[in-house]
Every structure is written in structure tokens, then in C-alpha cells.
């Protein structure tokens, strides 16, 4: 067993040796992707940090976040919510520089999952991320809309365009939250989305097929040919199934399948083009 697989099994004691090897291989699978570099000649948005105190949706669980606000003063702002926000602000995606380049009057919330929780089914491990991101239903959307956003954006007027972006389990959460509340979130980007049976996320595609009362403006799905194939499911197949469900409902979407594995490398490289497509009229 290689070093990465051994580390995974140490962090997630219930993970089988086979899954650890497959997970490690997917994480290490390279792709010819380069994230955007910051440009010094562009006006930069302001990035500030905050903590959303525990609320009714996740009692006892605070959430760290960072808020980006584009340069200049505007009567209303587009909204973007990035799950696992520190990952998107890091070198794989460099999202703040992407937003600077985009020039869209916007506020973005880069949100972290709760640090204290039960971890993953079967594998174990720490944190509340799986409860928040892998669970079907409306809890996370309610947390964002009723607790985090009012706390973080007090006094900031929002326009009609509102996007939610996530990676892996966060990709499932992004689409699930938007589907639960399409009146609030109408744009979605999911990178290596976990539309598999971790806590029932494999049912979202079927739900979308069956519910003709809801719709979304645009959805971007990205995965890789070497994305995960572990006990919870097969990520490339799940993303293709999700794209088929969106097609069935006539929801505008794009499915991008690259060469890589379970990482943000490809999704991060695509982020400038993704956001332009999501927000273009």
C-alpha cells in the first residue's frame, strides 16, 4: 500500500485497503490543467474573514467563512457561495483572482463545513462535512439562506443571479441545495460531484427526473475518467447519470469529463470559463 493510501486509512479507519488504493490513485492522477494566476493590474476585491455562530440547523456547530466583495460600490451584487471555501481560494482554483478578472459586481462566501461531527458513514473520521454535504433534503439550503447569508451579508443588497459551487461531496451539496431552493439559487457548478450513496445522494438524479415543478437556470458538471470508484459508487457514471436527468428535465447544463481523478485541478482551471458561462445572459 502506497504512502497516500496509508495516510487515508489512518485518517479514515473504516476505509478498506482496496478503497484506499483506488482513492489514492484517483487523487494522484494528473491532468494537464493550470489554474489562473492573479494579475496585478486589476482592481482587487476585499476579502474578510468571519465566523457564523451555531444556529438551529446545526446546533453547536460554528462555521468559518471568508467574504469576497468586488471592487467598487454597486446597488446590488450577484452572489456566489463556495463550499470548502479555503480549497477554492487556494492554488488549485485561485477563485479570488478569478472573480477579480471576471469583473462581475458580486459578493462571494467561501464557507467551511463544521469542524465537529460524526465523519463519514463506514469510513469514520472527524468533522460535520458529510452530514452537511452528503445528506439529501433542505437542511443545508436552510442553513445558508436563514443563518449564514443574513449573518455574513448584512446590509448588502443581492441581485437575482445566485450561484453555488462545490467539490466532491460539496458538489452534491451545491446541486442539492439549489434544487431544494431554486427560488434562491439558480446557478450551480459541481466539480467531481458525489452523486453516490454516501448518505443517499444517489437519489438526487431520480428526484430531478420526477419533479417537474422545479427548474434551474444553468448547471455545470465536471468529473474525470479516473474519478473515484469506491464502496459508495462510481463518480464518472453518477455524473453522467445526473447530466441525463438534467437533460430529461430540459435544464441547461454542461458536462465536462477530463482525464484526471478526484481533484479540483480540472474544475479550477475551468473556473473562469465556468463563471462566465453561468453569469452570461
PDB file of C-alpha atoms in Angstrom:
ATOM      1  CA  UNK A   1       0.000   0.000   0.000  1.00  0.00           C
ATOM      2  CA  UNK A   2       1.449   3.377  -1.005  1.00  0.00           C
ATOM      3  CA  UNK A   3       2.025   6.297   1.377  1.00  0.00           C
ATOM      4  CA  UNK A   4      -1.078   8.276   0.333  1.00  0.00           C
ATOM      5  CA  UNK A   5      -3.305   5.213   0.756  1.00  0.00           C
ATOM      6  CA  UNK A   6      -1.784   4.525   4.177  1.00  0.00           C
ATOM      7  CA  UNK A   7      -2.474   8.123   5.244  1.00  0.00           C
ATOM      8  CA  UNK A   8      -6.072   7.832   4.056  1.00  0.00           C
ATOM      9  CA  UNK A   9      -6.625   4.693   6.115  1.00  0.00           C
ATOM     10  CA  UNK A  10      -5.103   6.394   9.143  1.00  0.00           C
ATOM     11  CA  UNK A  11      -7.447   9.389   8.740  1.00  0.00           C
ATOM     12  CA  UNK A  12     -10.467   7.202   7.899  1.00  0.00           C
ATOM     13  CA  UNK A  13     -10.015   3.977   9.879  1.00  0.00           C
ATOM     14  CA  UNK A  14     -13.011   2.216   8.330  1.00  0.00           C
ATOM     15  CA  UNK A  15     -11.712   2.577   4.764  1.00  0.00           C
ATOM     16  CA  UNK A  16     -10.780  -0.741   3.158  1.00  0.00           C
ATOM     17  CA  UNK A  17      -7.338  -1.283   1.691  1.00  0.00           C
ATOM     18  CA  UNK A  18      -8.873  -1.570  -1.798  1.00  0.00           C
ATOM     19  CA  UNK A  19     -10.750   1.721  -1.458  1.00  0.00           C
ATOM     20  CA  UNK A  20      -7.643   3.428  -0.049  1.00  0.00           C
ATOM     21  CA  UNK A  21      -5.582   2.315  -3.045  1.00  0.00           C
ATOM     22  CA  UNK A  22      -8.284   3.438  -5.504  1.00  0.00           C
ATOM     23  CA  UNK A  23      -8.787   6.740  -3.711  1.00  0.00           C
ATOM     24  CA  UNK A  24      -5.045   7.431  -3.673  1.00  0.00           C
ATOM     25  CA  UNK A  25      -4.717   6.589  -7.376  1.00  0.00           C
ATOM     26  CA  UNK A  26      -7.548   8.984  -8.237  1.00  0.00           C
ATOM     27  CA  UNK A  27      -6.090  11.805  -6.137  1.00  0.00           C
ATOM     28  CA  UNK A  28      -2.706  11.388  -7.780  1.00  0.00           C
ATOM     29  CA  UNK A  29      -3.961  11.069 -11.353  1.00  0.00           C
ATOM     30  CA  UNK A  30      -2.504  14.070 -13.185  1.00  0.00           C
ATOM     31  CA  UNK A  31      -4.352  16.245 -15.644  1.00  0.00           C
ATOM     32  CA  UNK A  32      -2.982  18.943 -17.986  1.00  0.00           C
ATOM     33  CA  UNK A  33      -4.683  21.734 -16.076  1.00  0.00           C
ATOM     34  CA  UNK A  34      -3.362  25.080 -14.853  1.00  0.00           C
ATOM     35  CA  UNK A  35      -5.302  27.421 -12.599  1.00  0.00           C
ATOM     36  CA  UNK A  36      -5.499  31.126 -13.334  1.00  0.00           C
ATOM     37  CA  UNK A  37      -2.738  33.316 -11.934  1.00  0.00           C
ATOM     38  CA  UNK A  38      -3.542  36.646 -10.273  1.00  0.00           C
ATOM     39  CA  UNK A  39      -2.993  39.795 -12.341  1.00  0.00           C
ATOM     40  CA  UNK A  40      -1.524  42.819 -10.604  1.00  0.00           C
ATOM     41  CA  UNK A  41      -3.174  45.323 -12.994  1.00  0.00           C
ATOM     42  CA  UNK A  42      -6.777  44.503 -11.990  1.00  0.00           C
ATOM     43  CA  UNK A  43      -8.776  46.098  -9.153  1.00  0.00           C
ATOM     44  CA  UNK A  44      -8.916  43.600  -6.321  1.00  0.00           C
ATOM     45  CA  UNK A  45     -11.935  42.722  -4.271  1.00  0.00           C
ATOM     46  CA  UNK A  46     -11.823  42.824  -0.497  1.00  0.00           C
ATOM     47  CA  UNK A  47     -11.516  39.513   1.358  1.00  0.00           C
ATOM     48  CA  UNK A  48     -12.508  39.416   5.037  1.00  0.00           C
ATOM     49  CA  UNK A  49     -12.935  36.529   7.498  1.00  0.00           C
ATOM     50  CA  UNK A  50     -15.795  35.758   9.858  1.00  0.00           C
ATOM     51  CA  UNK A  51     -17.487  33.060  11.907  1.00  0.00           C
ATOM     52  CA  UNK A  52     -21.178  32.219  11.722  1.00  0.00           C
ATOM     53  CA  UNK A  53     -22.256  31.194  15.240  1.00  0.00           C
ATOM     54  CA  UNK A  54     -24.161  27.953  15.816  1.00  0.00           C
ATOM     55  CA  UNK A  55     -27.799  28.111  14.803  1.00  0.00           C
ATOM     56  CA  UNK A  56     -30.900  25.966  14.708  1.00  0.00           C
ATOM     57  CA  UNK A  57     -29.975  23.876  11.664  1.00  0.00           C
ATOM     58  CA  UNK A  58     -26.651  22.557  13.032  1.00  0.00           C
ATOM     59  CA  UNK A  59     -26.828  23.178  16.810  1.00  0.00           C
ATOM     60  CA  UNK A  60     -23.478  23.672  18.495  1.00  0.00           C
ATOM     61  CA  UNK A  61     -21.584  23.869  15.180  1.00  0.00           C
ATOM     62  CA  UNK A  62     -19.996  27.203  14.180  1.00  0.00           C
ATOM     63  CA  UNK A  63     -18.874  27.794  10.589  1.00  0.00           C
ATOM     64  CA  UNK A  64     -15.839  29.742   9.448  1.00  0.00           C
ATOM     65  CA  UNK A  65     -16.129  31.706   6.210  1.00  0.00           C
ATOM     66  CA  UNK A  66     -14.383  34.352   4.145  1.00  0.00           C
ATOM     67  CA  UNK A  67     -16.294  37.039   2.281  1.00  0.00           C
ATOM     68  CA  UNK A  68     -15.123  38.470  -1.019  1.00  0.00           C
ATOM     69  CA  UNK A  69     -16.655  41.749  -2.191  1.00  0.00           C
ATOM     70  CA  UNK A  70     -15.766  43.028  -5.646  1.00  0.00           C
ATOM     71  CA  UNK A  71     -14.101  46.400  -6.036  1.00  0.00           C
ATOM     72  CA  UNK A  72     -16.273  49.493  -6.274  1.00  0.00           C
ATOM     73  CA  UNK A  73     -19.720  50.303  -4.956  1.00  0.00           C
ATOM     74  CA  UNK A  74     -22.831  48.808  -6.533  1.00  0.00           C
ATOM     75  CA  UNK A  75     -26.571  48.974  -5.780  1.00  0.00           C
ATOM     76  CA  UNK A  76     -26.867  45.170  -5.899  1.00  0.00           C
ATOM     77  CA  UNK A  77     -24.486  42.238  -6.133  1.00  0.00           C
ATOM     78  CA  UNK A  78     -24.546  38.801  -7.657  1.00  0.00           C
ATOM     79  CA  UNK A  79     -23.963  36.092  -5.039  1.00  0.00           C
ATOM     80  CA  UNK A  80     -21.610  33.123  -5.158  1.00  0.00           C
ATOM     81  CA  UNK A  81     -21.267  30.542  -2.391  1.00  0.00           C
ATOM     82  CA  UNK A  82     -18.209  28.267  -2.491  1.00  0.00           C
ATOM     83  CA  UNK A  83     -18.292  25.185  -0.267  1.00  0.00           C
ATOM     84  CA  UNK A  84     -14.931  24.051   1.147  1.00  0.00           C
ATOM     85  CA  UNK A  85     -14.075  27.687   0.527  1.00  0.00           C
ATOM     86  CA  UNK A  86     -10.412  27.596   1.533  1.00  0.00           C
ATOM     87  CA  UNK A  87      -9.823  24.948  -1.124  1.00  0.00           C
ATOM     88  CA  UNK A  88     -11.269  27.250  -3.801  1.00  0.00           C
ATOM     89  CA  UNK A  89      -9.204  30.183  -2.569  1.00  0.00           C
ATOM     90  CA  UNK A  90      -6.062  28.037  -2.782  1.00  0.00           C
ATOM     91  CA  UNK A  91      -3.766  27.432  -5.752  1.00  0.00           C
ATOM     92  CA  UNK A  92      -5.965  24.835  -7.475  1.00  0.00           C
ATOM     93  CA  UNK A  93      -8.640  27.416  -8.315  1.00  0.00           C
ATOM     94  CA  UNK A  94      -7.406  30.841  -7.095  1.00  0.00           C
ATOM     95  CA  UNK A  95     -11.046  31.906  -7.005  1.00  0.00           C
ATOM     96  CA  UNK A  96     -10.483  35.437  -5.683  1.00  0.00           C
ATOM     97  CA  UNK A  97      -8.230  36.198  -8.673  1.00  0.00           C
ATOM     98  CA  UNK A  98     -10.854  34.661 -10.987  1.00  0.00           C
ATOM     99  CA  UNK A  99     -13.516  36.957  -9.533  1.00  0.00           C
ATOM    100  CA  UNK A 100     -11.198  39.964  -9.911  1.00  0.00           C
ATOM    101  CA  UNK A 101     -10.740  39.088 -13.573  1.00  0.00           C
ATOM    102  CA  UNK A 102     -14.437  38.411 -14.118  1.00  0.00           C
ATOM    103  CA  UNK A 103     -15.318  41.994 -13.237  1.00  0.00           C
ATOM    104  CA  UNK A 104     -18.790  40.999 -12.059  1.00  0.00           C
ATOM    105  CA  UNK A 105     -20.264  43.098  -9.232  1.00  0.00           C
ATOM    106  CA  UNK A 106     -20.516  40.258  -6.727  1.00  0.00           C
ATOM    107  CA  UNK A 107     -20.099  39.036  -3.201  1.00  0.00           C
ATOM    108  CA  UNK A 108     -18.777  35.532  -2.630  1.00  0.00           C
ATOM    109  CA  UNK A 109     -18.873  33.488   0.541  1.00  0.00           C
ATOM    110  CA  UNK A 110     -16.128  30.879   0.918  1.00  0.00           C
ATOM    111  CA  UNK A 111     -17.619  28.619   3.577  1.00  0.00           C
ATOM    112  CA  UNK A 112     -16.051  25.810   5.607  1.00  0.00           C
ATOM    113  CA  UNK A 113     -18.026  22.834   6.952  1.00  0.00           C
ATOM    114  CA  UNK A 114     -18.414  22.434  10.676  1.00  0.00           C
ATOM    115  CA  UNK A 115     -15.283  21.039  12.331  1.00  0.00           C
ATOM    116  CA  UNK A 116     -17.073  18.852  14.883  1.00  0.00           C
ATOM    117  CA  UNK A 117     -19.236  15.963  13.737  1.00  0.00           C
ATOM    118  CA  UNK A 118     -19.541  12.216  13.120  1.00  0.00           C
ATOM    119  CA  UNK A 119     -17.473  11.938   9.945  1.00  0.00           C
ATOM    120  CA  UNK A 120     -18.344   9.639   7.045  1.00  0.00           C
ATOM    121  CA  UNK A 121     -20.501   6.515   7.103  1.00  0.00           C
ATOM    122  CA  UNK A 122     -18.400   3.308   7.052  1.00  0.00           C
ATOM    123  CA  UNK A 123     -15.059   5.170   6.902  1.00  0.00           C
ATOM    124  CA  UNK A 124     -15.495   7.292  10.043  1.00  0.00           C
ATOM    125  CA  UNK A 125     -13.128  10.201  10.566  1.00  0.00           C
ATOM    126  CA  UNK A 126     -13.889  13.620  12.106  1.00  0.00           C
ATOM    127  CA  UNK A 127     -15.989  16.618  11.131  1.00  0.00           C
ATOM    128  CA  UNK A 128     -19.541  17.570  10.212  1.00  0.00           C
ATOM    129  CA  UNK A 129     -18.813  17.823   6.479  1.00  0.00           C
ATOM    130  CA  UNK A 130     -20.545  14.600   5.467  1.00  0.00           C
ATOM    131  CA  UNK A 131     -23.680  15.414   7.460  1.00  0.00           C
ATOM    132  CA  UNK A 132     -23.871  18.828   5.818  1.00  0.00           C
ATOM    133  CA  UNK A 133     -22.783  17.987   2.266  1.00  0.00           C
ATOM    134  CA  UNK A 134     -23.850  14.379   1.639  1.00  0.00           C
ATOM    135  CA  UNK A 135     -27.315  14.484   3.187  1.00  0.00           C
ATOM    136  CA  UNK A 136     -30.384  14.887   0.948  1.00  0.00           C
ATOM    137  CA  UNK A 137     -33.077  17.364   1.906  1.00  0.00           C
ATOM    138  CA  UNK A 138     -33.223  21.050   2.659  1.00  0.00           C
ATOM    139  CA  UNK A 139     -31.137  21.477   5.817  1.00  0.00           C
ATOM    140  CA  UNK A 140     -28.036  22.958   4.194  1.00  0.00           C
ATOM    141  CA  UNK A 141     -30.028  25.310   1.979  1.00  0.00           C
ATOM    142  CA  UNK A 142     -31.894  26.476   5.060  1.00  0.00           C
ATOM    143  CA  UNK A 143     -28.598  26.990   6.921  1.00  0.00           C
ATOM    144  CA  UNK A 144     -27.280  29.172   4.099  1.00  0.00           C
ATOM    145  CA  UNK A 145     -30.431  31.171   3.455  1.00  0.00           C
ATOM    146  CA  UNK A 146     -31.677  31.650   7.008  1.00  0.00           C
ATOM    147  CA  UNK A 147     -28.446  31.750   9.021  1.00  0.00           C
ATOM    148  CA  UNK A 148     -25.137  32.214   7.200  1.00  0.00           C
ATOM    149  CA  UNK A 149     -26.084  34.660   4.443  1.00  0.00           C
ATOM    150  CA  UNK A 150     -28.028  37.082   6.684  1.00  0.00           C
ATOM    151  CA  UNK A 151     -25.114  36.997   9.151  1.00  0.00           C
ATOM    152  CA  UNK A 152     -22.344  37.469   6.576  1.00  0.00           C
ATOM    153  CA  UNK A 153     -24.074  39.869   4.172  1.00  0.00           C
ATOM    154  CA  UNK A 154     -25.953  42.192   6.493  1.00  0.00           C
ATOM    155  CA  UNK A 155     -26.680  45.455   4.660  1.00  0.00           C
ATOM    156  CA  UNK A 156     -25.626  44.131   1.231  1.00  0.00           C
ATOM    157  CA  UNK A 157     -28.319  44.055  -1.455  1.00  0.00           C
ATOM    158  CA  UNK A 158     -28.368  40.974  -3.672  1.00  0.00           C
ATOM    159  CA  UNK A 159     -29.413  40.807  -7.298  1.00  0.00           C
ATOM    160  CA  UNK A 160     -31.249  37.890  -8.915  1.00  0.00           C
ATOM    161  CA  UNK A 161     -28.173  35.882 -10.017  1.00  0.00           C
ATOM    162  CA  UNK A 162     -27.041  33.491  -7.291  1.00  0.00           C
ATOM    163  CA  UNK A 163     -24.596  30.629  -7.764  1.00  0.00           C
ATOM    164  CA  UNK A 164     -23.421  27.820  -5.505  1.00  0.00           C
ATOM    165  CA  UNK A 165     -20.187  25.915  -6.189  1.00  0.00           C
ATOM    166  CA  UNK A 166     -18.757  22.773  -4.613  1.00  0.00           C
ATOM    167  CA  UNK A 167     -16.246  19.931  -4.941  1.00  0.00           C
ATOM    168  CA  UNK A 168     -16.889  16.222  -4.310  1.00  0.00           C
ATOM    169  CA  UNK A 169     -19.482  15.983  -1.516  1.00  0.00           C
ATOM    170  CA  UNK A 170     -19.690  19.763  -1.817  1.00  0.00           C
ATOM    171  CA  UNK A 171     -20.653  19.303  -5.460  1.00  0.00           C
ATOM    172  CA  UNK A 172     -23.586  17.150  -4.403  1.00  0.00           C
ATOM    173  CA  UNK A 173     -24.481  19.702  -1.743  1.00  0.00           C
ATOM    174  CA  UNK A 174     -24.380  22.583  -4.244  1.00  0.00           C
ATOM    175  CA  UNK A 175     -26.836  20.963  -6.647  1.00  0.00           C
ATOM    176  CA  UNK A 176     -28.997  19.570  -3.855  1.00  0.00           C
ATOM    177  CA  UNK A 177     -29.253  22.971  -2.127  1.00  0.00           C
ATOM    178  CA  UNK A 178     -30.165  24.689  -5.376  1.00  0.00           C
ATOM    179  CA  UNK A 179     -32.738  22.010  -6.187  1.00  0.00           C
ATOM    180  CA  UNK A 180     -34.272  22.406  -2.741  1.00  0.00           C
ATOM    181  CA  UNK A 181     -34.382  26.197  -3.103  1.00  0.00           C
ATOM    182  CA  UNK A 182     -34.393  27.146  -6.802  1.00  0.00           C
ATOM    183  CA  UNK A 183     -36.192  30.333  -5.796  1.00  0.00           C
ATOM    184  CA  UNK A 184     -32.918  31.446  -4.177  1.00  0.00           C
ATOM    185  CA  UNK A 185     -30.066  29.659  -6.002  1.00  0.00           C
ATOM    186  CA  UNK A 186     -30.406  29.416  -9.790  1.00  0.00           C
ATOM    187  CA  UNK A 187     -26.830  28.642 -10.927  1.00  0.00           C
ATOM    188  CA  UNK A 188     -24.678  25.625  -9.955  1.00  0.00           C
ATOM    189  CA  UNK A 189     -21.124  24.409 -10.558  1.00  0.00           C
ATOM    190  CA  UNK A 190     -20.291  20.910  -9.301  1.00  0.00           C
ATOM    191  CA  UNK A 191     -16.725  19.574  -9.520  1.00  0.00           C
ATOM    192  CA  UNK A 192     -16.353  15.790  -9.151  1.00  0.00           C
ATOM    193  CA  UNK A 193     -19.797  15.793  -7.542  1.00  0.00           C
ATOM    194  CA  UNK A 194     -20.559  12.914  -5.156  1.00  0.00           C
ATOM    195  CA  UNK A 195     -23.941  11.897  -6.581  1.00  0.00           C
ATOM    196  CA  UNK A 196     -23.457   8.481  -4.993  1.00  0.00           C
ATOM    197  CA  UNK A 197     -24.786   6.588  -1.983  1.00  0.00           C
ATOM    198  CA  UNK A 198     -22.843   8.118   0.897  1.00  0.00           C
ATOM    199  CA  UNK A 199     -25.941   9.370   2.721  1.00  0.00           C
ATOM    200  CA  UNK A 200     -28.446   8.956  -0.110  1.00  0.00           C
ATOM    201  CA  UNK A 201     -27.093  11.415  -2.668  1.00  0.00           C
ATOM    202  CA  UNK A 202     -27.582   8.858  -5.440  1.00  0.00           C
ATOM    203  CA  UNK A 203     -31.301   9.643  -5.269  1.00  0.00           C
ATOM    204  CA  UNK A 204     -30.946  13.260  -6.424  1.00  0.00           C
ATOM    205  CA  UNK A 205     -30.904  12.420 -10.144  1.00  0.00           C
ATOM    206  CA  UNK A 206     -34.131  10.442  -9.763  1.00  0.00           C
ATOM    207  CA  UNK A 207     -35.673  13.285  -7.764  1.00  0.00           C
ATOM    208  CA  UNK A 208     -34.837  15.746 -10.537  1.00  0.00           C
ATOM    209  CA  UNK A 209     -36.367  13.432 -13.137  1.00  0.00           C
ATOM    210  CA  UNK A 210     -39.602  13.084 -11.192  1.00  0.00           C
ATOM    211  CA  UNK A 211     -40.181  16.660 -10.042  1.00  0.00           C
ATOM    212  CA  UNK A 212     -41.409  18.741 -12.946  1.00  0.00           C
ATOM    213  CA  UNK A 213     -42.336  21.707 -10.728  1.00  0.00           C
ATOM    214  CA  UNK A 214     -38.762  22.994 -10.268  1.00  0.00           C
ATOM    215  CA  UNK A 215     -36.038  24.145 -12.613  1.00  0.00           C
ATOM    216  CA  UNK A 216     -32.617  25.831 -12.577  1.00  0.00           C
ATOM    217  CA  UNK A 217     -31.090  28.349 -14.955  1.00  0.00           C
ATOM    218  CA  UNK A 218     -27.733  26.603 -15.563  1.00  0.00           C
ATOM    219  CA  UNK A 219     -25.702  23.711 -14.127  1.00  0.00           C
ATOM    220  CA  UNK A 220     -22.041  22.863 -14.794  1.00  0.00           C
ATOM    221  CA  UNK A 221     -20.939  19.297 -14.010  1.00  0.00           C
ATOM    222  CA  UNK A 222     -17.260  18.327 -14.153  1.00  0.00           C
ATOM    223  CA  UNK A 223     -15.672  14.947 -13.495  1.00  0.00           C
ATOM    224  CA  UNK A 224     -12.708  12.887 -14.720  1.00  0.00           C
ATOM    225  CA  UNK A 225     -12.340   9.489 -16.330  1.00  0.00           C
ATOM    226  CA  UNK A 226     -10.252   8.484 -13.291  1.00  0.00           C
ATOM    227  CA  UNK A 227     -12.617   9.909 -10.688  1.00  0.00           C
ATOM    228  CA  UNK A 228     -13.477   7.687  -7.711  1.00  0.00           C
ATOM    229  CA  UNK A 229     -14.745   4.104  -7.894  1.00  0.00           C
ATOM    230  CA  UNK A 230     -15.160   3.036  -4.253  1.00  0.00           C
ATOM    231  CA  UNK A 231     -17.711   1.447  -1.957  1.00  0.00           C
ATOM    232  CA  UNK A 232     -20.116   4.399  -2.207  1.00  0.00           C
ATOM    233  CA  UNK A 233     -20.298   4.368  -6.001  1.00  0.00           C
ATOM    234  CA  UNK A 234     -18.654   5.239  -9.330  1.00  0.00           C
ATOM    235  CA  UNK A 235     -18.285   9.006  -9.707  1.00  0.00           C
ATOM    236  CA  UNK A 236     -17.988   9.278 -13.520  1.00  0.00           C
ATOM    237  CA  UNK A 237     -21.121   7.174 -14.026  1.00  0.00           C
ATOM    238  CA  UNK A 238     -23.013   9.130 -11.358  1.00  0.00           C
ATOM    239  CA  UNK A 239     -22.163  12.431 -13.020  1.00  0.00           C
ATOM    240  CA  UNK A 240     -23.240  11.122 -16.418  1.00  0.00           C
ATOM    241  CA  UNK A 241     -26.491   9.931 -14.875  1.00  0.00           C
ATOM    242  CA  UNK A 242     -27.003  13.384 -13.361  1.00  0.00           C
ATOM    243  CA  UNK A 243     -26.406  15.017 -16.736  1.00  0.00           C
ATOM    244  CA  UNK A 244     -29.001  12.688 -18.268  1.00  0.00           C
ATOM    245  CA  UNK A 245     -31.507  13.668 -15.576  1.00  0.00           C
ATOM    246  CA  UNK A 246     -30.906  17.367 -16.283  1.00  0.00           C
ATOM    247  CA  UNK A 247     -31.380  16.693 -19.994  1.00  0.00           C
ATOM    248  CA  UNK A 248     -34.616  14.866 -19.274  1.00  0.00           C
ATOM    249  CA  UNK A 249     -35.930  17.924 -17.431  1.00  0.00           C
ATOM    250  CA  UNK A 250     -34.639  20.346 -20.070  1.00  0.00           C
ATOM    251  CA  UNK A 251     -32.363  22.156 -17.611  1.00  0.00           C
ATOM    252  CA  UNK A 252     -29.498  23.986 -19.375  1.00  0.00           C
ATOM    253  CA  UNK A 253     -26.261  22.283 -18.388  1.00  0.00           C
ATOM    254  CA  UNK A 254     -22.801  21.237 -19.454  1.00  0.00           C
ATOM    255  CA  UNK A 255     -20.978  18.029 -18.547  1.00  0.00           C
ATOM    256  CA  UNK A 256     -17.192  18.247 -18.852  1.00  0.00           C
ATOM    257  CA  UNK A 257     -15.273  14.971 -18.480  1.00  0.00           C
ATOM    258  CA  UNK A 258     -11.498  15.288 -18.317  1.00  0.00           C
ATOM    259  CA  UNK A 259      -8.566  12.923 -17.960  1.00  0.00           C
ATOM    260  CA  UNK A 260      -7.888  13.383 -14.272  1.00  0.00           C
ATOM    261  CA  UNK A 261      -9.119  11.971 -10.997  1.00  0.00           C
ATOM    262  CA  UNK A 262     -10.830  13.202  -7.856  1.00  0.00           C
ATOM    263  CA  UNK A 263      -9.360  16.667  -7.515  1.00  0.00           C
ATOM    264  CA  UNK A 264     -10.050  20.339  -8.167  1.00  0.00           C
ATOM    265  CA  UNK A 265      -7.293  20.611 -10.793  1.00  0.00           C
ATOM    266  CA  UNK A 266      -9.599  20.487 -13.817  1.00  0.00           C
ATOM    267  CA  UNK A 267     -12.530  22.306 -12.201  1.00  0.00           C
ATOM    268  CA  UNK A 268     -10.190  25.045 -11.003  1.00  0.00           C
ATOM    269  CA  UNK A 269      -8.724  25.521 -14.472  1.00  0.00           C
ATOM    270  CA  UNK A 270     -12.250  25.738 -15.874  1.00  0.00           C
ATOM    271  CA  UNK A 271     -13.474  28.186 -13.225  1.00  0.00           C
ATOM    272  CA  UNK A 272     -13.067  31.424 -15.258  1.00  0.00           C
ATOM    273  CA  UNK A 273     -14.936  29.975 -18.255  1.00  0.00           C
ATOM    274  CA  UNK A 274     -17.484  28.307 -15.963  1.00  0.00           C
ATOM    275  CA  UNK A 275     -18.394  31.541 -14.182  1.00  0.00           C
ATOM    276  CA  UNK A 276     -18.571  33.485 -17.437  1.00  0.00           C
ATOM    277  CA  UNK A 277     -20.988  30.890 -18.826  1.00  0.00           C
ATOM    278  CA  UNK A 278     -23.078  30.754 -15.664  1.00  0.00           C
ATOM    279  CA  UNK A 279     -23.496  34.529 -15.440  1.00  0.00           C
ATOM    280  CA  UNK A 280     -23.772  35.461 -19.100  1.00  0.00           C
ATOM    281  CA  UNK A 281     -27.335  36.477 -20.154  1.00  0.00           C
TER     282      UNK A 281
END
